[in-house]
Structures are given as structure tokens and as C-alpha cells.
Short mmCIF file of C-alpha atoms in Angstrom, two decimals:
data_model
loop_
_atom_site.label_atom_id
_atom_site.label_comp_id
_atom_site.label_asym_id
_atom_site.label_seq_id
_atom_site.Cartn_x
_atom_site.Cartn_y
_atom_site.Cartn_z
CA UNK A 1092 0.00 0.00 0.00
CA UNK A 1093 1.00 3.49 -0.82
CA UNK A 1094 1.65 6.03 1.90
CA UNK A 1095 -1.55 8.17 1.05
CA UNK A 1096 -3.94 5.16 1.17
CA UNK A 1097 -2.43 3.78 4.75
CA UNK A 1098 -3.04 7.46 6.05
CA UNK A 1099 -6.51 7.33 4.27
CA UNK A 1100 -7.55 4.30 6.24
CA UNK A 1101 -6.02 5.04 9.21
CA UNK A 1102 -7.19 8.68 9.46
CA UNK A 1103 -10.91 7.19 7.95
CA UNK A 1104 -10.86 4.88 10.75
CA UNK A 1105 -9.77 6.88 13.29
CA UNK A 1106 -12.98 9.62 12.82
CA UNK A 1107 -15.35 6.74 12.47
CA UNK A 1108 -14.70 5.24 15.65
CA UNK A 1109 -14.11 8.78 17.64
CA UNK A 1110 -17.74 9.65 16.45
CA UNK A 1111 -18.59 6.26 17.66
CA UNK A 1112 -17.16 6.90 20.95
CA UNK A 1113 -18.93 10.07 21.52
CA UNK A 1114 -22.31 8.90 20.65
CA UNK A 1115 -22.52 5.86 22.02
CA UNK A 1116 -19.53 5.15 24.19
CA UNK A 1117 -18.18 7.95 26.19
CA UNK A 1118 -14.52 7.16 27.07
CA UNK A 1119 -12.10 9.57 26.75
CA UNK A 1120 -10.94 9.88 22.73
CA UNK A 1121 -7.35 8.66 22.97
CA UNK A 1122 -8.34 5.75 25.31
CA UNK A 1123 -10.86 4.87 23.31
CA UNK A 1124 -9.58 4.80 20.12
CA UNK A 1125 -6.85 2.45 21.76
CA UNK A 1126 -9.55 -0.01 23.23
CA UNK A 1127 -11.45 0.26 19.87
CA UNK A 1128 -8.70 -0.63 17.54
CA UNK A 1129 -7.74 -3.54 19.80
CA UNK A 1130 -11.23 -4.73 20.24
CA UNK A 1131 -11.68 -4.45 16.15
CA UNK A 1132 -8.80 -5.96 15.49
CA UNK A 1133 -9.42 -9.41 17.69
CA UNK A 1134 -12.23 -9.30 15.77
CA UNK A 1135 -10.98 -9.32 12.88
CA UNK A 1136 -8.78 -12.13 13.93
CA UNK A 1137 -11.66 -14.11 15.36
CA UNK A 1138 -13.81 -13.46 11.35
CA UNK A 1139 -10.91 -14.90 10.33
CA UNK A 1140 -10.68 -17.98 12.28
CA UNK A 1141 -14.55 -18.36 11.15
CA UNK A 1142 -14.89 -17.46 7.74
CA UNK A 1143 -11.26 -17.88 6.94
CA UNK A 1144 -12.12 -17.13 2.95
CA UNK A 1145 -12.35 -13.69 2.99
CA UNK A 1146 -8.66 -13.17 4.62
CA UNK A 1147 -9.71 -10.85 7.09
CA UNK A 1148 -6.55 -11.25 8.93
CA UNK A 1149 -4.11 -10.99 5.97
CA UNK A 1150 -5.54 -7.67 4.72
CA UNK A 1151 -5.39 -6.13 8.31
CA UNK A 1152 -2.01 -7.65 8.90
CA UNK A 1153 -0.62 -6.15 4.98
CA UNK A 1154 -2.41 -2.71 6.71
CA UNK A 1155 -0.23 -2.87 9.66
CA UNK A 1156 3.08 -3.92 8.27
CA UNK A 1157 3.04 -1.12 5.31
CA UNK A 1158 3.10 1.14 8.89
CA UNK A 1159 6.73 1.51 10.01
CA UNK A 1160 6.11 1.67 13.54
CA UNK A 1161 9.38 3.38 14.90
CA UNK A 1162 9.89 5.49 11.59
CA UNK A 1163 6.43 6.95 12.19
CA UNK A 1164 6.05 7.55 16.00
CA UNK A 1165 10.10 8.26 16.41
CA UNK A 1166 10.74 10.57 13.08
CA UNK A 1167 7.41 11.45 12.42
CA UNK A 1168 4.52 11.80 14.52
CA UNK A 1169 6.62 12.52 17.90
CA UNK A 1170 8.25 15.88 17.10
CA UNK A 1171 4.72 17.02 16.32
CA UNK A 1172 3.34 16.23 19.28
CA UNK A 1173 5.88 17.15 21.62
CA UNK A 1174 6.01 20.64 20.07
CA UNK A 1175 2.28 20.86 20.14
CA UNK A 1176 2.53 19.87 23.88
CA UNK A 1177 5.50 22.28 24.57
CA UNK A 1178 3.52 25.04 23.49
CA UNK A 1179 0.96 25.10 26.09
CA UNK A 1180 3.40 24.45 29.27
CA UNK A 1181 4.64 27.90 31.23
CA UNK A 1182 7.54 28.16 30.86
CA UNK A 1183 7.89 29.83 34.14
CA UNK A 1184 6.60 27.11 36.61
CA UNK A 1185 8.80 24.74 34.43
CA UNK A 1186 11.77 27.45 35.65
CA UNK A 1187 10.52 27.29 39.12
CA UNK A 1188 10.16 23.11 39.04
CA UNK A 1189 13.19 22.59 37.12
CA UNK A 1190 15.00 20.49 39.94
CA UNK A 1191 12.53 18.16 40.20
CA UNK A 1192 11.48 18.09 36.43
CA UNK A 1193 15.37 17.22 35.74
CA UNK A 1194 16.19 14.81 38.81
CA UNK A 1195 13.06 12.39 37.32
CA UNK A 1196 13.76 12.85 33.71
CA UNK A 1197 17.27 11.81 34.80
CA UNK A 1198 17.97 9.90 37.67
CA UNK A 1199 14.74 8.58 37.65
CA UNK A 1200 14.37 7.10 34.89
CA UNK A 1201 18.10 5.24 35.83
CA UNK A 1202 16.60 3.94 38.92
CA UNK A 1203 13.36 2.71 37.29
CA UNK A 1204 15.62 1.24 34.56
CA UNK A 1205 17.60 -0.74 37.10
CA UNK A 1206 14.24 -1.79 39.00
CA UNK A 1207 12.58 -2.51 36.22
CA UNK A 1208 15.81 -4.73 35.03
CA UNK A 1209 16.17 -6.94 38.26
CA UNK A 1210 12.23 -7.76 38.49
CA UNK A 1211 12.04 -8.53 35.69
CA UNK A 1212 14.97 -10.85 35.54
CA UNK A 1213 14.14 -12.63 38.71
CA UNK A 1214 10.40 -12.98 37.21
CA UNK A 1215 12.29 -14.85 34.18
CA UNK A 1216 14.17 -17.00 36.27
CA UNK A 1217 10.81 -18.33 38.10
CA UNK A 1218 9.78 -19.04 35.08
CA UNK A 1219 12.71 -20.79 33.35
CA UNK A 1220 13.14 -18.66 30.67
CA UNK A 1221 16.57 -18.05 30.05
CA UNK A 1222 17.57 -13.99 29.69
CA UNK A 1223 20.41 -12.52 30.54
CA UNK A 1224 20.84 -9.30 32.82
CA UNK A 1225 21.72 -6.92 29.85
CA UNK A 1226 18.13 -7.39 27.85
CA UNK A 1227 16.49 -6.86 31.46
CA UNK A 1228 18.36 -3.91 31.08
CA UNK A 1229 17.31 -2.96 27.66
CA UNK A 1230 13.68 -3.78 28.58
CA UNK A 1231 14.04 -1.62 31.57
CA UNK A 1232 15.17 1.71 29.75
CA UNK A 1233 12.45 1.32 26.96
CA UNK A 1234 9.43 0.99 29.23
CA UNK A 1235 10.81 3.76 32.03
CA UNK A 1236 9.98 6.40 30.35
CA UNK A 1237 6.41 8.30 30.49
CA UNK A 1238 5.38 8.60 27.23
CA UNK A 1239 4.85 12.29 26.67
CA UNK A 1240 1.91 11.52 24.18
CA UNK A 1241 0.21 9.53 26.57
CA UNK A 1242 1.05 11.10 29.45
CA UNK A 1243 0.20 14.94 28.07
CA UNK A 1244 -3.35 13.04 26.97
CA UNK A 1245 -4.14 11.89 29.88
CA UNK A 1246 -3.59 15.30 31.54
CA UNK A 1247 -6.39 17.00 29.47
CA UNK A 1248 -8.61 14.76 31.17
CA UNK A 1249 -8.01 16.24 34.98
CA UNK A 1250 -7.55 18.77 37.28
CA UNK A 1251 -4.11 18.73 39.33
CA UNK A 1252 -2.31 21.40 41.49
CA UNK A 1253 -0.63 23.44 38.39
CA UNK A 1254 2.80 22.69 40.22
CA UNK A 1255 2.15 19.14 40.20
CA UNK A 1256 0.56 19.35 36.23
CA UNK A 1257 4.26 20.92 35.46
CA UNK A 1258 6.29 18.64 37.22
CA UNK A 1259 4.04 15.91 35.82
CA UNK A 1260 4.17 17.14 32.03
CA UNK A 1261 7.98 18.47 32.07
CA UNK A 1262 9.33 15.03 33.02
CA UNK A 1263 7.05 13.35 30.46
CA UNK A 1264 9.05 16.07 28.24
CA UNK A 1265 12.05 15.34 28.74
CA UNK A 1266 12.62 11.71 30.03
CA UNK A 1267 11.89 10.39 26.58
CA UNK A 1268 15.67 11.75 25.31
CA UNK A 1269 17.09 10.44 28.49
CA UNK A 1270 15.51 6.76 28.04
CA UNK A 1271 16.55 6.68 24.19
CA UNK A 1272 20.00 7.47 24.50
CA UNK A 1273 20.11 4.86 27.58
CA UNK A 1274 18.07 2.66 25.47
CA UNK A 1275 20.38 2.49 22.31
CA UNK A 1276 23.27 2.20 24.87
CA UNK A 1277 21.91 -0.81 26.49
CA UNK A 1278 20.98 -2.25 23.10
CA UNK A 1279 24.76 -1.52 21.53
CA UNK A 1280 26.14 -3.64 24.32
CA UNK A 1281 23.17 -6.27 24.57
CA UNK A 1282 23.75 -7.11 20.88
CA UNK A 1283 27.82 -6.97 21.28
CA UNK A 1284 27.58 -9.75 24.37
CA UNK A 1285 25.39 -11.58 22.67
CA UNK A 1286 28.36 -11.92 20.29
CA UNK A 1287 26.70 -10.24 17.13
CA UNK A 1288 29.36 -7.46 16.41
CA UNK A 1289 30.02 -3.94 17.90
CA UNK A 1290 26.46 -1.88 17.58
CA UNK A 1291 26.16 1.94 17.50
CA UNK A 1292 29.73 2.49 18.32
CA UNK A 1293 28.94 1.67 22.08
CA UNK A 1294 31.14 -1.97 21.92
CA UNK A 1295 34.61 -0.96 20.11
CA UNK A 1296 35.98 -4.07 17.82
CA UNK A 1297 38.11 -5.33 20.81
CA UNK A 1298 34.86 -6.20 22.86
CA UNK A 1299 35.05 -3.81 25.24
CA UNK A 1300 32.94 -0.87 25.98
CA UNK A 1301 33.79 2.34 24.81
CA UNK A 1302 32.60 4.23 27.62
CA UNK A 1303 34.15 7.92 26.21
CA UNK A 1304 32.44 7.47 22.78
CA UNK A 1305 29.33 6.72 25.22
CA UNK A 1306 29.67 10.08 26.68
CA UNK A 1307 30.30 12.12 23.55
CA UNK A 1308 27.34 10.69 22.05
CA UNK A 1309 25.23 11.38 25.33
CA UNK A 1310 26.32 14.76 25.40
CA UNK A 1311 25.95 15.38 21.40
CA UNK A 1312 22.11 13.99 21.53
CA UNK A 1313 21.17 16.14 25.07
CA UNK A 1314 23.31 19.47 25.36
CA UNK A 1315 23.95 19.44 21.13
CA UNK A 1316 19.82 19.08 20.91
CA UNK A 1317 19.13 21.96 23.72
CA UNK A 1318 21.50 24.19 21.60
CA UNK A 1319 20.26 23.35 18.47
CA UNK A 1320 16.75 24.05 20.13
CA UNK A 1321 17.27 27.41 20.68
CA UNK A 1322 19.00 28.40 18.36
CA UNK A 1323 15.91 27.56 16.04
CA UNK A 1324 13.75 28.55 18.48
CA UNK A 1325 15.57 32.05 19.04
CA UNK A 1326 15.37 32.03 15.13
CA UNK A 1327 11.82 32.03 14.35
CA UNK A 1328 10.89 34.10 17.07
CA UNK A 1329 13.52 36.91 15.06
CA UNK A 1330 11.47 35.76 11.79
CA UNK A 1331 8.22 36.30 13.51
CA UNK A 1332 9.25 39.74 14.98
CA UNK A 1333 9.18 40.68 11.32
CA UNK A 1334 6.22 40.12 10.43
CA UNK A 1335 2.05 40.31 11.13
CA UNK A 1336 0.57 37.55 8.99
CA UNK A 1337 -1.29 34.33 11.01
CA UNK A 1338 -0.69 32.24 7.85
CA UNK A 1339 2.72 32.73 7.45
CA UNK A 1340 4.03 32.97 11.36
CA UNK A 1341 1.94 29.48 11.26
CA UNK A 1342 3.88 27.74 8.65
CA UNK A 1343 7.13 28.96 9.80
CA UNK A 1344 6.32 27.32 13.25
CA UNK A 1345 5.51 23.76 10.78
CA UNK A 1346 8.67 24.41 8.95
CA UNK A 1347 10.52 24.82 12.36
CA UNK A 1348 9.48 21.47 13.47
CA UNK A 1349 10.17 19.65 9.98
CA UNK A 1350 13.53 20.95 9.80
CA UNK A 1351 14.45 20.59 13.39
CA UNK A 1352 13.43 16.55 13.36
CA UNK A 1353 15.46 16.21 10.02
CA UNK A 1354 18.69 18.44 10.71
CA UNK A 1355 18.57 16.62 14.08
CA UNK A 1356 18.24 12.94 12.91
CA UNK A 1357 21.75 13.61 10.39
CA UNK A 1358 23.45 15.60 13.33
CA UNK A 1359 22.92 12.71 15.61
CA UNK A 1360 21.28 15.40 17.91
CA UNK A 1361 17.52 14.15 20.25
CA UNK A 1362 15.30 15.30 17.54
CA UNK A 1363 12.62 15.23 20.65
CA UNK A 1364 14.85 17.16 23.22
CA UNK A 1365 15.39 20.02 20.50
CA UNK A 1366 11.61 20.58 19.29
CA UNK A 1367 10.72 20.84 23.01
CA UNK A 1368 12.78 23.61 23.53
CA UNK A 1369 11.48 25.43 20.66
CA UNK A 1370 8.39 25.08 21.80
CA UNK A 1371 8.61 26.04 24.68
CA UNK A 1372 10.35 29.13 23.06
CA UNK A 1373 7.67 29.71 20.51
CA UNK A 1374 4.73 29.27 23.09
CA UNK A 1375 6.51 31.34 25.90
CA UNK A 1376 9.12 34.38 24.60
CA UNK A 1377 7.18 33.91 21.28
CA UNK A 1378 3.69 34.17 21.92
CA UNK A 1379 4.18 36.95 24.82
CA UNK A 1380 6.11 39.15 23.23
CA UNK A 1381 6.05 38.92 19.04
CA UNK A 1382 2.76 37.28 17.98
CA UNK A 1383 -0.12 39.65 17.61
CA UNK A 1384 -3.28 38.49 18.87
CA UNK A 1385 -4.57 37.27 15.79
CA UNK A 1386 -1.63 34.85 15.25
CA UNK A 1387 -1.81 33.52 18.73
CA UNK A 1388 -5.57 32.46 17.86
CA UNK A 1389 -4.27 31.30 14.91
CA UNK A 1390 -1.52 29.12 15.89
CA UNK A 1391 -2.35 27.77 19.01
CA UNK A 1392 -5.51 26.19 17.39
CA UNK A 1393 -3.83 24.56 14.24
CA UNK A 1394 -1.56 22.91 16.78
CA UNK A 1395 -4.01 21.50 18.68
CA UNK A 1396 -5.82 20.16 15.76
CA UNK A 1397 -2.58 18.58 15.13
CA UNK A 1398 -2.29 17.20 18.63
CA UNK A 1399 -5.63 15.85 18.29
CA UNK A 1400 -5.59 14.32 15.00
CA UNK A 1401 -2.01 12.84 15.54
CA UNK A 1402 -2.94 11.22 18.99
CA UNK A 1403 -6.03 9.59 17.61
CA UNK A 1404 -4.17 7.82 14.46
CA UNK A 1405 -1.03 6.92 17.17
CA UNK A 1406 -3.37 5.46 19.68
CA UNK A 1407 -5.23 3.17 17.03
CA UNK A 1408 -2.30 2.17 15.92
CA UNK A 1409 -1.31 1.02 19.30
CA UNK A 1410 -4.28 -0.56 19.45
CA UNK A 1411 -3.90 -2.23 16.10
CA UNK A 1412 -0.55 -3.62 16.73
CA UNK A 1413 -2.11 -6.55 18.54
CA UNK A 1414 -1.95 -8.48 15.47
CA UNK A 1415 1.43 -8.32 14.90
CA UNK A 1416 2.66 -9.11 18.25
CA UNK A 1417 3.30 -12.88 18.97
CA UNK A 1418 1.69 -13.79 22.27
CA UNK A 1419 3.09 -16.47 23.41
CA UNK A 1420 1.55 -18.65 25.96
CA UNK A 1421 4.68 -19.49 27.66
CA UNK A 1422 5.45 -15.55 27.96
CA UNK A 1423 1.89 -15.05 29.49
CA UNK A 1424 2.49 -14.81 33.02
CA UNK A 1425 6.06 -12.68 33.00
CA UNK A 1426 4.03 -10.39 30.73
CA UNK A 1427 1.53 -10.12 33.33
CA UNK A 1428 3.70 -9.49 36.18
CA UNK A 1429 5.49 -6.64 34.63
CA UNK A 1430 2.29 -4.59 35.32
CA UNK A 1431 3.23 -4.78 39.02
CA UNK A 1432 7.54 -4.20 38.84
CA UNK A 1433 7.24 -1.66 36.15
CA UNK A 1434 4.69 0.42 38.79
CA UNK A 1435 7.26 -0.62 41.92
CA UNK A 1436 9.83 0.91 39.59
CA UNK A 1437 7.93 4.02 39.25
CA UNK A 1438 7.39 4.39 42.88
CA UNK A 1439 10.64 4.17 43.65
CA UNK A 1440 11.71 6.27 40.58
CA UNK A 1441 9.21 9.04 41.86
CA UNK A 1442 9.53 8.59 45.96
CA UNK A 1443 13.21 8.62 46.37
CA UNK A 1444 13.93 12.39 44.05
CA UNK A 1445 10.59 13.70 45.94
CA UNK A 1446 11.82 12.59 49.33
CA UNK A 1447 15.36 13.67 48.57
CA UNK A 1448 13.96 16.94 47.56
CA UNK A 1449 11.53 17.47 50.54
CA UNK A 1450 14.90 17.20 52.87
CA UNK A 1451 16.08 19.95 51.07
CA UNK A 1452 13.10 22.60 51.80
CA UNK A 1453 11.22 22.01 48.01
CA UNK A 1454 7.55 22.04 48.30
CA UNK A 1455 5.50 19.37 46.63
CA UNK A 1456 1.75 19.16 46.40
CA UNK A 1457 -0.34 16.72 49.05
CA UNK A 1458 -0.33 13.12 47.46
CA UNK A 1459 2.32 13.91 45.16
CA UNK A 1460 4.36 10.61 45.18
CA UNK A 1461 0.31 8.32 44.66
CA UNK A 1462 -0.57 10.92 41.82
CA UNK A 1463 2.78 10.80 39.73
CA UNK A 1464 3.20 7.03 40.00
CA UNK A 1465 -0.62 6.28 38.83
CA UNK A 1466 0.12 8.82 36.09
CA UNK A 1467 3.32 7.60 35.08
CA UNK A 1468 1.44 6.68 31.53
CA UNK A 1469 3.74 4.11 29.14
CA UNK A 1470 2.81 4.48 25.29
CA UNK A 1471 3.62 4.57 21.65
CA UNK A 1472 7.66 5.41 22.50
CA UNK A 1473 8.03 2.28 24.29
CA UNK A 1474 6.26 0.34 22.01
CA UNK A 1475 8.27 1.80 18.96
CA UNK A 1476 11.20 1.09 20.54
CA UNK A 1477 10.56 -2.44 21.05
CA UNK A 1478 9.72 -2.89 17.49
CA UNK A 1479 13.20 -1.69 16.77
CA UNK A 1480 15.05 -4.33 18.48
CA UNK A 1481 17.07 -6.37 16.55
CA UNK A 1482 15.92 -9.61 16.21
CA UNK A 1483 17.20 -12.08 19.19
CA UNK A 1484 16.01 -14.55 21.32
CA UNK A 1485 14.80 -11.90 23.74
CA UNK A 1486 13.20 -10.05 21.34
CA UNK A 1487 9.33 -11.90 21.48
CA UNK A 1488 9.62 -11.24 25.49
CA UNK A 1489 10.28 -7.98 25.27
CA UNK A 1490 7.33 -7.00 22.82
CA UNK A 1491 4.72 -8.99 24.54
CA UNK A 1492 5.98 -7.39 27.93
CA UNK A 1493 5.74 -4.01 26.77
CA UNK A 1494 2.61 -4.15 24.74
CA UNK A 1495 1.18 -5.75 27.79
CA UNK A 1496 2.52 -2.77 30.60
CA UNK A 1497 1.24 -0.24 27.72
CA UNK A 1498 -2.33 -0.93 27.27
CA UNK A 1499 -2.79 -1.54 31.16
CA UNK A 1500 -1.33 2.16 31.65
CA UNK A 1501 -3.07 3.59 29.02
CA UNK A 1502 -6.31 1.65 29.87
CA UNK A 1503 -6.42 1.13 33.64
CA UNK A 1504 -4.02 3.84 35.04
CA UNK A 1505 -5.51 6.58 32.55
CA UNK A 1506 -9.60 5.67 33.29
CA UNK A 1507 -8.53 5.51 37.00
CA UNK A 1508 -6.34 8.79 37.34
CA UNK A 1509 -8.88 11.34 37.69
CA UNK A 1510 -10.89 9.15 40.64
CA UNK A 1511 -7.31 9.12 42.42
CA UNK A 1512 -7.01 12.93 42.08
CA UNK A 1513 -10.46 13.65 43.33
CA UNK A 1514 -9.90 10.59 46.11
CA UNK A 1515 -6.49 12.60 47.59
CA UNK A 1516 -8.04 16.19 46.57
CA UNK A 1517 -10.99 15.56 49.03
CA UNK A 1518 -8.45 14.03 52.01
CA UNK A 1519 -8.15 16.45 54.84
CA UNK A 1520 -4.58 18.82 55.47
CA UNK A 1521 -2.01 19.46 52.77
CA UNK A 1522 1.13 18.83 52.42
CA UNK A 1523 3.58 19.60 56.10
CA UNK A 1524 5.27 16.14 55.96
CA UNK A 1525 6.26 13.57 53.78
CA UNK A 1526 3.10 11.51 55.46
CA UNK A 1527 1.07 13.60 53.14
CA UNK A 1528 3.51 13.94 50.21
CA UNK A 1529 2.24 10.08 49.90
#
């Protein structure tokens, strides 16, 4: 299938069932869509089984396959979004909760990785399934992450402390560079021990690991990708300055994001690391100070239609990628208990910055540590990423793991989010001690 007609069915299906949703169903739209496309597609698979002339299956699995999963969500639909989502967060409660924002984007997401990697392991091990440490490892940093997507979804659905909504949506921001970089890290060495050649420059030929290549390429993707950020950011703001036309100020901002992802990708740079900045640029310093009214309700609409269209086509695609992951039944029950370690590691990942930070005088709103672990929302990153593993032994566990934590967070943890909010919202005091920082 051709490019346009995958979009055409995808984008087809994706208003069908929204209008479905909101006439007869009621979820929220990015949930639903997910639950939808996964429901249809067992379906499909079950019409199959019964009528197995028609091919249902085939056609729906031909659908899916034309869809590079990591080329779409990693180089294409991801820079949108995140920019679209940059431009609505303040940039000056992201100044004020920058500690916090950059100790869990950071060190979190190490010590989820590393929690993540041992339960996971151990949970192997009871089940006799032989996997070493390092592809725990690799599991761990693709599924630590929030998904910003998800995550910045979810948040349109409820009211939190605007503190809390920043800390919450500036992670989600900015963990997703952290936990590729650690990701393709982990991989490199995975694939070298596993004695399939050096990968990504990470193993050097002699077999070890080349720990200062490690850190130039860390610090090329983060600080190279914040410079590069505002630099274009600082650029179209002196391109808007110039001129008063909605039209034009809008497609700069599109152009912005195009040639950030690209120039990014060839520089080796975090294509998502760089468009946040500029958004945050263009929605903060841009929109206060060069935009003229008219632009602002110009812009600021177009990219939330893009958010919104975007989101539903990722989500049913989430949803659709059921067919093409192999569920094994001897994989069932490690699958299953990744739900729980993957929320431990969040916990932890979450309670130990916040309790670190608390000793240190910062303020955090009551319930904190409960709110930011339920909304610690896994999504189309972490399943892109496990699509792009090369193919080994641990490859099958890995994909049925993640697909499995990814529709439980999207499903369970975003329905249940807003109850939880209300639930610690309505308990008595506010936050004095770390008692009620829980």
C-alpha cells in the first residue's frame, strides 16, 4: 500500500470510531480509540478464524506492516506532538520546578531502569526462561519512560495542582531523550555480548565498551539538541518579529518542526529534546512578546488540531498492533507481572527524588508521590522502541511485555487517574510532611 492510502484508512478509521465513541460510548478519545482498535482488530482475527475465505486477517495484517512503527512515531509523529505539547506548558513554573522536572527525567528514569531490570529478571528465572541481565536492562530503559503523548493526553482529562501538572508534564518532556539514549546504549552492548558485532559504536571491535564514545554521544544527543533548540527557536521568534501575517508565522512554526526533526536525525542530535525547547520558546518568549493576537488564535488552534488528530491515528495504531505481536503462551504470566515491577519501579523512581527533595526545603503538592506514580502513563515510544530491536532470542519477550505494561497504563491507570485525584483532593490537610507527600 502506498503512503496516502495507509493514512486514508487510518485517518478514515480513526474519525469513524471517535464519532462512535462520543455517541454511544463515552470514554475519553485517545483511550478509546486504543480499546477500539484492539477490540476491532481481535475481531478481525476471530472473522478470520470463522470465515477464513475472505482473509480478514491478511488484509489487516498487509495494513499494519506497510506502517513503520518506529519510523512513524520516532521521526514522524513525535516531534509534532511534543512541540504541540510544549507550546501550552509555562515556561515559568517549568523554571521554578526545574529540579525536580530534571532529577526524574534523569535519575529517575536510571533507577526505574535498574528496578525494572532486576524484576524482571528474577520474574524470568521463576519461570525458566533463560535472559540474561543486559536485555532486562534494555527492557528496563524502553518501558521507564512516560510517554509524553500519553502522558500529556491523559492530563487533558483532569484537574491537578498546576505545580504538580508541570512537574508531571515536564518530566514526560524530557525523560523520553534520556531513556533513548540509555536505550540504544543498552541495546549496543546487549547485541555486542550476545556476540553479534560492535552496535552503535557503544562496543569498540576489541569487545570492550567504549565508555568515552558513550559520553560524547550522550552529550551530542542532550546538550547538542538543547543548543540546536534554541538556536531555532531564538530564530523564528527573530522571523516572527518581522512580520504580522497568522498564515505565514503558522507555517514557519511547521517548517521549524520539519527541519528541526530532520537536521537533528543527520546531526545525531535528540530530535525530541530540541523541538521541546522550541516550543517552549515559541509558546513562551514567542507568543508573549512577538505574535499579535490574531496569530496567537491562529496558531495555538492549528496545533491542537494537530495534537488531536495525531494522537487519535497513534493510539489506534497502538491498538492495532495486537496483530502483529506474537503472544506467546509461555510468555503469558512474566508479561503479566510486569504490570506490578514496572509500577514498583515508578514508585521508587518518583519517591526517592521527591523525598530527597523534601529534605532539602522544596515544596510538593499533598499526594504527590500516589498521583505521579498512577500517572506515570507508558505508550507509543516504548512500544516503537521495542519494534526496533534487533531480532534475538529476547526479542518476542520484550514485545509482549511491553505491549502488555502499555495498554494496562493507558487503559487502567488513565480511566482511574482522575478518581485518584479527586480521592487525595478531598483528604483532609495538605502537604507539612512527607506523610502527606504520599
Amino acid at each position: 500500500m502506498s503512503i496516502i492510502q495507509v493514512s486514508a484508512i487510518l485517518v478514515v478509521l480513526s474519525a469513524l470510531l471517535g464519532w462512535v465513541n462520543k455517541v454511544f460510548i463515552g470514554l475519553p478519545h485517545a483511550i478509546a480509540l486504543l480499546v477500539m482498535g484492539m477490540v476491532g482488530t481481535l475481531g478481525i482475527l476471530t472473522a478470520d478464524y470463522l470465515i477464513p475465505q475472505f482473509e480478514f486477517a491478511r488484509y489487516a495484517h498487509q495494513l499494519l506492516t506497510s506502517v513503520n512503527f518506529f519510523e512513524t512515531v520516532m521521526t514522524g509523529m513525535l516531534s509534532f506532538l511534543l512541540f504541540a505539547g510544549a507550546l501550552h506548558v509555562n515556561l515559568d513554573r517549568l523554571r521554578e520546578q526545574r529540579v525536580p522536572i530534571i532529577l526524574m527525567a534523569s535519575v529517575g528514569v536510571l533507577i526505574s531502569t535498574f528496578v525494572v531490570a532486576v524484576g524482571f529478571h528474577a520474574v524470568c528465572r521463576l519461570f525458566g526462561i533463560d535472559i540474561s541481565l543486559i536485555w532486562c536492562l534494555v527492557f528496563g530503559a524502553l518501558i521507564s519512560p512516560t510517554d509524553p503523548v500519553a502522558v500529556l493526553a491523559v492530563m487533558k482529562t483532569i484537574e491537578v495542582d498546576k505545580n504538580l501538572e508541570t512537574k508531571i508534564a515536564g518530566e514526560s518532556l524530557f525523560n523520553d531523550g534520556v531513556g533513548v539514549i540509555a536505550f540504544t546504549v543498552l541495546v549496543g552492548i546487549a547485541v555486542a555480548s550476545d556476540g553479534l558485532g560492535a552496535h552503535a559504536g557503544v562496543v569498540n571491535h576489541s569487545g570492550s565498551i567504549d565508555w568515552w564514545h558513550i559520553l560524547e554521544v550522550f552529550s551530542v544527543e542532550v546538550f547538542g539538541a538543547i543548543a540546536f533548540g534554541l538556536i531555532a527557536g531564538a530564530t523564528v521568534i527573530g522571523m516572527m518579529k518581522r512580520v504580522d501575517d497568522a498564515a505565514v508565522e503558522t507555517l514557519i512554526s511547521l517548517a521549524l518542526v520539519l527541519g528541526t526533526s530532520v537536521l537533528c536525525s543527520g546531526l545525531h542530535m535528540s530530535a525530541p529534546i530540541a523541538v521541546v525547547v522550541a516550543g517552549l520558546m515559541i509558546g513562551n518568549i514567542g507568543a508573549k512578546r512577538v505574535m499579535s493576537e490574531r496569530t496567537r488564535n491562529h496558531l495555538f488552534p492549528f496545533w491542537g488540531m494537530v495534537d488531536e488528530i495525531l494522537n487519535s491515528v497513534l493510539f489506534l495504531l497502538i491498538g492495532m498492533e495486537v496483530l502483529i505481536i506474537q503472544f506467546a503462551p509461555a510468555y503469558i504470566g512474566p508479561a503479566l507481572l510486569c504490570v506490578p515491577i514496572v509500577l514498583a519501579a515508578r514508585f521508587a523512581s518518583v519517591a526517592i527524588p521527591i523525598r530527597t527533595l523534601h529534605r532539602l526545603r522544596h515544596q510538593f503538592a499533598k499526594g504527590s508521590i500516589r498521583i505521579m506514580t498512577w500517572g506515570g502513563v507508558r505508550g507509543g515510544v516504548s512500544v516503537a522502541l521495542a519494534l526496533s530491536l534487533p531480532h534475538t532470542e529476547a526479542k518476542p519477550l520484550i514485545m509482549m511485555a511491553t505491549y502488555v505494561v502499555v495498554c494496562f497504563s493507558i487503559i487502567v491507570q488513565g480511566l482511574t487517574i482522575g478518581p485518584l485525584v479527586k480521592k487525595i483532593s478531598s483528604e483532609p490537610g495538605c502537604m507539612k510532611d512527607m506523610s502527606t507527600a504520599m
